[in-house]
């Protein structure tokens, strides 16, 4: 999820990052789908994913997968937050009806000094409130106080990491849509506030699959290993100061046909931060800028040779009407050509057939000027963010066996 108003990146209080990075080497975390445990049909799950992808309703966070961890001592308090490479901060709800974390129950909770760099440069602080912050997601906000506590990370052999900084949100309209009700955001961006930067790790990875009711693994630091003959890699682009993870999309093919999409539609503009292509664990369905989506949609329509239909009930923008009782036509792979790597999407990763006879494209328009590669299109891939080498790598994987 790409925040509408990214806040200023600043240096953390030295003790926080130093302690965390000196005691943490790596861990495997368990993630769950936000609709874990919900009794939804295939079409309902599709509509919910598309809705979370849609910024037409900006009062919701759009993430699809949530990280489970615990905060505090001696009795760690379990929380869950949307795993979001497009968010800069870690925050969870406190002192609200859905709160899972109460700082008063932790012996290692600590308020941050009001004159620390973290507090002095907090995003959109409230006047005369020590270490307050306010984060904006479109028309919604999350606000509270920055503090620190011990994190317990890992679903096997958990690791205790002291003095991790996060937001204790006491007022929020930025609710997260999901049956499993995550209570916040786990920022995984390049920001100094994020989980990745505070831990001091130089790589992380995740592997997502279709089953919403099983564990999806995330690996941090030394636990993030990607090997095999099918690994592909592409460099991150854009300045290091940019907190999002940009990649260089060179073009798109449908089958053997390279579509006539100007590469300029996917280029990042360093002068104003517009344009470019982001890979984002917080966006379910891939988004392409309107001019590019129009060309892809036309190419798909030429292949299916079906009349267009209204897919708004599923929050989808490009749909076709199937003849009564007929099966969807066979479709070729859709390939995203990156610098040095090809992401090949089989038909089930970019098209879907609904129970009421629609055949829909699983790509949407973005709310901003950036195109976004979402998690639906990277399912059944082990995706590695190698920050020391500034590379994104991926390979096919059986995620439930990692």
Coordinates of C-alpha atoms in Angstrom, one line a residue, residues 30 58 135 294 312:
X30 CA 4.1 -16.6 9.9
X58 CA -9.7 5.0 1.0
X135 CA -0.4 9.2 9.3
X294 CA -6.2 0.3 -22.0
X312 CA -18.5 -3.4 -10.7

